[in-house]
């Protein structure tokens, strides 16, 4: 595993992070559930809680799908190529390429979904980018989530040992231990309005 | 576009996989230092994007297969667990054209991506 230069991380007082979607994407709840699942994978092994906010104002993390040049100096490049990018802590920006064909999987395990396709598994990319948002850089371990590349048709969503060791080097483990089902639901909450 | 299940993906998609922006790199297979091949400057900009070549070196980059490009390929091959040949062999190009995260592998010329393994090698 690796880190951004200077090992930036979220300050100790920030373990309950909120995230919001840019409204102009008009994402369906089905798509938003993919992000909730991806955040849960990281909250299970860290002290973080992630809560969705309907309001961008005050959200710690802002998520959006953009095409080409979108104002951050790192333009996307059409189908395939670069899929997404994310900022280091505590900036909280997650951008995905809206020119990609995204597959909303059913939440299943990591596997090869299709032999040859340009369709990319959304959850696999989101789990990776959340790793950056929390402070991880890329890893050479091929089954690690933080390995930089993924083939269309592949799904890789479970955190590998390398990912967990890296993120716990920054923040320690999940104080609730196993992060099991019931805890998962209490840890992964979604606000109905701008309550957060 | 979002496809909610595999069966909803139209057959056309199976062809798009070969239409990505980096597919053109495949024609550079077998290139090595000393050659001048059309398209190498685009590949240098790819390596700059992911931190393997500095901004200064990429500003007026040419289609020459030079030391800068060879060094970038060496480091890339180390980072992606490929045989370090310094050449554009097929396994390296297969990895290069794969879709990936836009975040760089190296920042300010430093790569920790394979750092742990390198350190262990040094200790050994």
Coordinates of C-alpha atoms in Angstrom, one line a residue:
Chain A
X1 CA 0.0 0.0 0.0
X2 CA 1.1 3.6 -0.3
X3 CA -0.1 7.1 0.8
X4 CA -0.2 10.6 -0.6
X5 CA 3.0 12.6 0.0
X6 CA 3.0 13.7 3.6
X7 CA 0.4 11.1 4.5
X8 CA -2.6 13.5 4.7
X9 CA -5.6 12.0 6.7
X10 CA -8.9 13.2 8.1
X11 CA -8.5 15.0 11.4
X12 CA -9.3 13.0 14.5
X13 CA -12.5 15.0 15.1
X14 CA -13.8 13.9 11.6
X15 CA -14.8 10.3 11.9
X16 CA -18.5 10.8 11.0
X17 CA -18.3 11.9 7.4
X18 CA -21.2 13.0 5.2
X19 CA -21.3 12.7 1.4
X20 CA -23.6 14.2 -1.2
X21 CA -24.2 13.9 -4.9
X22 CA -24.1 16.9 -7.2
X23 CA -27.8 17.4 -8.0
X24 CA -27.4 17.8 -11.7
X25 CA -26.6 14.1 -12.1
X26 CA -30.1 13.2 -11.0
X27 CA -28.9 9.8 -9.9
X28 CA -31.4 7.1 -9.1
X29 CA -31.6 5.6 -5.6
X30 CA -30.3 2.3 -7.2
X31 CA -27.1 4.1 -8.2
X32 CA -26.8 5.8 -4.8
X33 CA -27.1 2.5 -3.1
X34 CA -24.0 1.3 -4.9
X35 CA -22.1 4.2 -3.2
X36 CA -23.6 3.3 0.2
X37 CA -22.4 -0.3 -0.2
X38 CA -18.9 0.9 -1.2
X39 CA -18.7 3.2 1.9
X40 CA -19.8 0.4 4.1
X41 CA -16.8 -1.7 3.0
X42 CA -14.4 0.9 4.4
X43 CA -16.5 1.7 7.5
X44 CA -16.4 -2.0 8.5
X45 CA -12.6 -1.8 8.9
X46 CA -12.1 1.7 10.2
X47 CA -13.5 4.1 12.8
X48 CA -15.4 6.0 10.1
X49 CA -19.2 6.4 9.7
X50 CA -20.5 7.6 6.4
X51 CA -23.9 9.3 6.1
X52 CA -25.5 10.5 2.9
X53 CA -26.7 14.1 2.9
X54 CA -29.2 15.5 0.4
X55 CA -27.5 18.9 0.7
X56 CA -24.1 19.7 -0.8
X57 CA -23.7 22.4 1.8
X58 CA -21.5 21.2 4.6
X59 CA -21.0 17.7 3.1
X60 CA -17.5 16.4 3.7
X61 CA -17.4 14.5 0.4
X62 CA -19.0 15.6 -2.9
X63 CA -19.6 13.1 -5.6
X64 CA -20.3 13.8 -9.3
X65 CA -20.2 12.3 -12.8
X66 CA -18.6 14.6 -15.3
X67 CA -17.5 14.5 -18.9
X68 CA -14.2 15.7 -20.4
X69 CA -12.9 18.9 -18.9
X70 CA -14.8 19.6 -15.7
X71 CA -12.9 22.3 -14.0
X72 CA -10.3 20.6 -11.9
X73 CA -7.5 20.5 -14.5
X74 CA -7.8 16.7 -14.9
X75 CA -10.1 16.2 -17.9
X76 CA -11.7 12.8 -18.5
X77 CA -11.1 11.1 -21.9
X78 CA -14.2 9.4 -23.1
X79 CA -15.1 5.7 -22.8
X80 CA -12.5 3.5 -21.0
X81 CA -9.1 5.2 -20.3
X82 CA -9.4 7.1 -17.0
X83 CA -12.6 6.0 -15.2
X84 CA -12.5 8.3 -12.1
X85 CA -10.3 10.2 -9.7
X86 CA -10.5 11.4 -6.1
X87 CA -8.7 14.0 -3.9
X88 CA -6.6 13.3 -0.9
X89 CA -8.0 14.1 2.6
X90 CA -9.5 16.3 3.8
X91 CA -10.7 17.7 0.4
X92 CA -13.4 15.1 -0.3
X93 CA -13.9 15.2 -4.1
X94 CA -14.9 12.1 -6.0
X95 CA -15.3 12.5 -9.8
X96 CA -16.4 9.8 -12.2
X97 CA -16.3 9.8 -16.0
X98 CA -19.9 10.2 -17.3
X99 CA -18.8 8.9 -20.7
X100 CA -18.3 5.4 -19.3
X101 CA -20.9 2.6 -19.5
X102 CA -21.4 1.7 -15.8
X103 CA -22.7 -1.6 -14.6
X104 CA -24.8 -1.5 -11.4
X105 CA -24.1 -5.0 -10.0
X106 CA -26.4 -6.8 -7.6
X107 CA -23.9 -6.4 -4.8
X108 CA -22.2 -9.8 -5.4
X109 CA -18.7 -10.8 -4.7
X110 CA -15.6 -10.0 -6.8
X111 CA -15.6 -12.0 -10.0
X112 CA -15.4 -11.7 -13.8
X113 CA -18.8 -10.6 -15.0
X114 CA -18.3 -10.5 -18.8
X115 CA -15.4 -11.7 -21.0
X116 CA -15.0 -8.6 -23.1
X117 CA -16.9 -5.4 -22.7
X118 CA -16.5 -1.7 -22.2
X119 CA -18.9 -1.8 -19.3
X120 CA -17.2 -1.0 -16.0
X121 CA -18.4 -2.2 -12.6
X122 CA -19.4 1.0 -10.7
X123 CA -19.0 -0.4 -7.2
X124 CA -15.4 -1.6 -7.9
X125 CA -14.4 1.9 -9.0
X126 CA -16.1 3.6 -6.1
X127 CA -14.5 1.4 -3.5
X128 CA -11.1 2.3 -5.0
X129 CA -11.8 6.0 -5.1
X130 CA -13.0 6.0 -1.5
X131 CA -9.6 4.6 -0.6
X132 CA -8.0 7.8 -2.1
X133 CA -10.5 10.0 -0.3
X134 CA -9.4 8.4 3.0
X135 CA -5.7 8.8 2.2
X136 CA -4.5 5.7 0.3
X137 CA -2.4 5.8 -2.8
X138 CA -2.0 3.0 -5.3
X139 CA -0.7 -0.4 -4.6
X140 CA 1.1 -3.0 -6.7
X141 CA -0.8 -5.9 -5.1
X142 CA -3.0 -7.0 -8.0
X143 CA -5.9 -8.2 -5.9
X144 CA -5.9 -5.1 -3.8
X145 CA -8.7 -2.6 -4.3
X146 CA -6.0 0.1 -4.6
X147 CA -4.4 -1.5 -7.6
X148 CA -4.8 1.3 -10.3
X149 CA -6.4 -0.7 -13.2
X150 CA -9.4 -2.8 -13.8
X151 CA -10.7 -4.5 -17.0
X152 CA -14.2 -3.9 -18.3
X153 CA -16.4 -6.8 -17.1
X154 CA -14.4 -7.4 -13.9
X155 CA -15.8 -6.8 -10.5
X156 CA -13.4 -6.3 -7.5
X157 CA -15.1 -5.0 -4.4
X158 CA -13.7 -6.8 -1.3
X159 CA -10.9 -5.1 0.5
X160 CA -7.7 -7.1 0.4
X161 CA -5.3 -7.5 3.3
X162 CA -3.1 -4.8 1.7
X163 CA -5.9 -2.3 1.7
X164 CA -6.9 -3.0 5.3
X165 CA -3.3 -2.8 6.5
X166 CA -2.8 0.5 4.7
X167 CA -6.0 2.2 5.9
X168 CA -5.5 0.9 9.5
X169 CA -2.0 2.3 9.4
X170 CA -3.7 5.7 9.0
X171 CA -6.7 5.4 11.3
X172 CA -6.7 2.1 13.3
X173 CA -9.4 -0.5 13.1
X174 CA -13.2 -0.4 13.6
X175 CA -13.8 0.1 17.3
X176 CA -16.8 -2.1 17.0
X177 CA -14.6 -5.0 16.1
X178 CA -16.3 -7.0 13.3
X179 CA -18.5 -4.4 11.8
X180 CA -21.2 -7.1 11.5
X181 CA -24.6 -6.9 9.9
X182 CA -26.6 -5.1 12.6
X183 CA -23.7 -2.7 13.3
X184 CA -23.4 -2.2 9.6
X185 CA -26.9 -0.9 9.4
X186 CA -26.4 1.4 12.4
X187 CA -23.1 2.5 11.1
X188 CA -24.3 3.1 7.6
X189 CA -27.2 5.5 7.9
X190 CA -28.9 7.6 5.3
X191 CA -30.6 10.9 6.0
X192 CA -33.9 11.6 4.5
X193 CA -33.3 15.3 4.2
X194 CA -30.5 17.8 5.0
X195 CA -30.7 16.7 8.7
X196 CA -27.0 15.9 8.8
Chain B
X1 CA -25.2 5.2 -19.0
X2 CA -26.0 2.7 -16.2
X3 CA -26.8 -0.9 -16.9
X4 CA -28.6 -2.5 -14.0
X5 CA -27.7 -6.1 -14.9
X6 CA -25.5 -8.0 -17.3
X7 CA -28.4 -9.1 -19.6
X8 CA -29.3 -5.5 -20.2
X9 CA -25.9 -4.7 -21.8
X10 CA -26.5 -4.5 -25.6
X11 CA -24.2 -6.6 -27.9
X12 CA -22.7 -3.3 -29.3
X13 CA -20.9 -2.9 -26.0
X14 CA -18.8 -6.0 -26.6
X15 CA -17.1 -4.1 -29.4
X16 CA -16.5 -0.8 -27.6
X17 CA -13.8 -2.3 -25.5
X18 CA -11.4 -1.8 -28.4
X19 CA -12.3 1.8 -29.0
X20 CA -10.7 3.4 -26.0
X21 CA -8.4 6.4 -26.3
X22 CA -5.3 4.3 -25.4
X23 CA -5.9 1.5 -27.9
X24 CA -3.6 3.3 -30.3
X25 CA -0.6 2.4 -28.1
X26 CA -0.9 -1.2 -29.1
X27 CA 0.8 -0.4 -32.4
X28 CA 3.9 0.6 -30.5
X29 CA 4.6 -3.1 -29.5
X30 CA 8.3 -4.0 -29.7
X31 CA 9.6 -0.5 -29.7
X32 CA 12.9 0.0 -27.9
X33 CA 15.4 2.8 -27.2
X34 CA 17.0 4.6 -30.1
X35 CA 13.9 4.2 -32.4
X36 CA 11.7 7.1 -33.5
X37 CA 8.1 6.0 -33.8
X38 CA 5.0 8.1 -34.5
X39 CA 2.8 8.0 -31.3
X40 CA 5.6 7.8 -28.7
X41 CA 5.1 11.4 -27.7
X42 CA 1.4 10.6 -26.9
X43 CA 2.6 7.7 -24.8
X44 CA 5.0 10.0 -23.0
X45 CA 2.1 12.2 -22.1
X46 CA 0.3 9.1 -20.8
X47 CA 3.3 8.5 -18.5
X48 CA 3.4 12.1 -17.5
X49 CA -0.3 11.9 -16.5
X50 CA 0.4 9.1 -14.1
X51 CA 3.5 10.6 -12.7
X52 CA 6.3 8.6 -14.5
X53 CA 7.6 11.6 -16.5
X54 CA 8.1 15.1 -15.2
X55 CA 6.3 18.2 -16.6
X56 CA 9.7 19.6 -17.7
X57 CA 10.5 16.4 -19.7
X58 CA 7.1 16.2 -21.3
X59 CA 6.8 19.8 -22.4
X60 CA 8.6 19.4 -25.7
X61 CA 8.4 15.7 -26.0
X62 CA 9.2 14.0 -29.3
X63 CA 8.5 10.6 -30.9
X64 CA 12.1 9.5 -29.9
X65 CA 12.4 6.4 -27.7
X66 CA 14.8 8.1 -25.3
X67 CA 16.2 7.5 -21.8
X68 CA 13.3 9.4 -20.2
X69 CA 10.8 7.0 -21.8
X70 CA 12.9 4.0 -21.0
X71 CA 13.1 5.0 -17.4
X72 CA 9.4 5.6 -17.2
X73 CA 8.7 2.1 -18.7
X74 CA 11.1 0.5 -16.2
X75 CA 9.4 2.1 -13.2
X76 CA 5.9 1.3 -14.6
X77 CA 6.9 -2.4 -15.1
X78 CA 8.1 -2.5 -11.5
X79 CA 4.9 -1.0 -10.2
X80 CA 2.7 -3.4 -12.2
X81 CA 4.7 -6.5 -11.4
X82 CA 5.8 -6.9 -15.0
X83 CA 9.2 -8.2 -16.2
X84 CA 11.5 -5.1 -16.2
X85 CA 12.7 -4.9 -19.8
X86 CA 12.6 -1.2 -20.5
X87 CA 10.8 -2.1 -23.8
X88 CA 7.2 -1.9 -24.9
X89 CA 6.6 -5.6 -24.8
X90 CA 3.1 -7.0 -25.2
X91 CA 2.4 -7.6 -21.6
X92 CA 3.4 -4.0 -20.7
X93 CA 1.1 -2.6 -23.5
X94 CA -1.8 -4.8 -22.4
X95 CA -1.5 -3.3 -18.9
X96 CA -1.1 0.3 -20.3
X97 CA -4.4 0.2 -22.3
X98 CA -6.5 -1.2 -19.4
X99 CA -9.0 1.3 -18.0
X100 CA -7.7 2.8 -14.7
X101 CA -8.0 5.3 -12.0
X102 CA -7.0 8.9 -13.0
X103 CA -5.0 9.4 -9.9
X104 CA -1.2 9.3 -10.5
X105 CA 0.9 6.3 -9.4
X106 CA 3.8 8.6 -8.6
X107 CA 3.7 12.1 -7.2
X108 CA 6.8 14.4 -7.5
X109 CA 8.7 11.5 -9.0
X110 CA 8.3 9.4 -5.9
X111 CA 6.6 6.0 -6.1
X112 CA 5.7 4.2 -3.0
X113 CA 3.3 2.0 -5.0
X114 CA 5.8 -0.9 -4.9
X115 CA 7.7 0.7 -2.0
X116 CA 7.3 -2.0 0.6
X117 CA 8.5 -4.7 -1.7
X118 CA 11.5 -2.6 -2.9
X119 CA 12.4 -1.8 0.8
X120 CA 12.3 -5.6 1.6
X121 CA 14.5 -6.2 -1.4
X122 CA 17.0 -3.6 -0.3
X123 CA 17.1 -5.1 3.3
X124 CA 17.7 -8.5 1.9

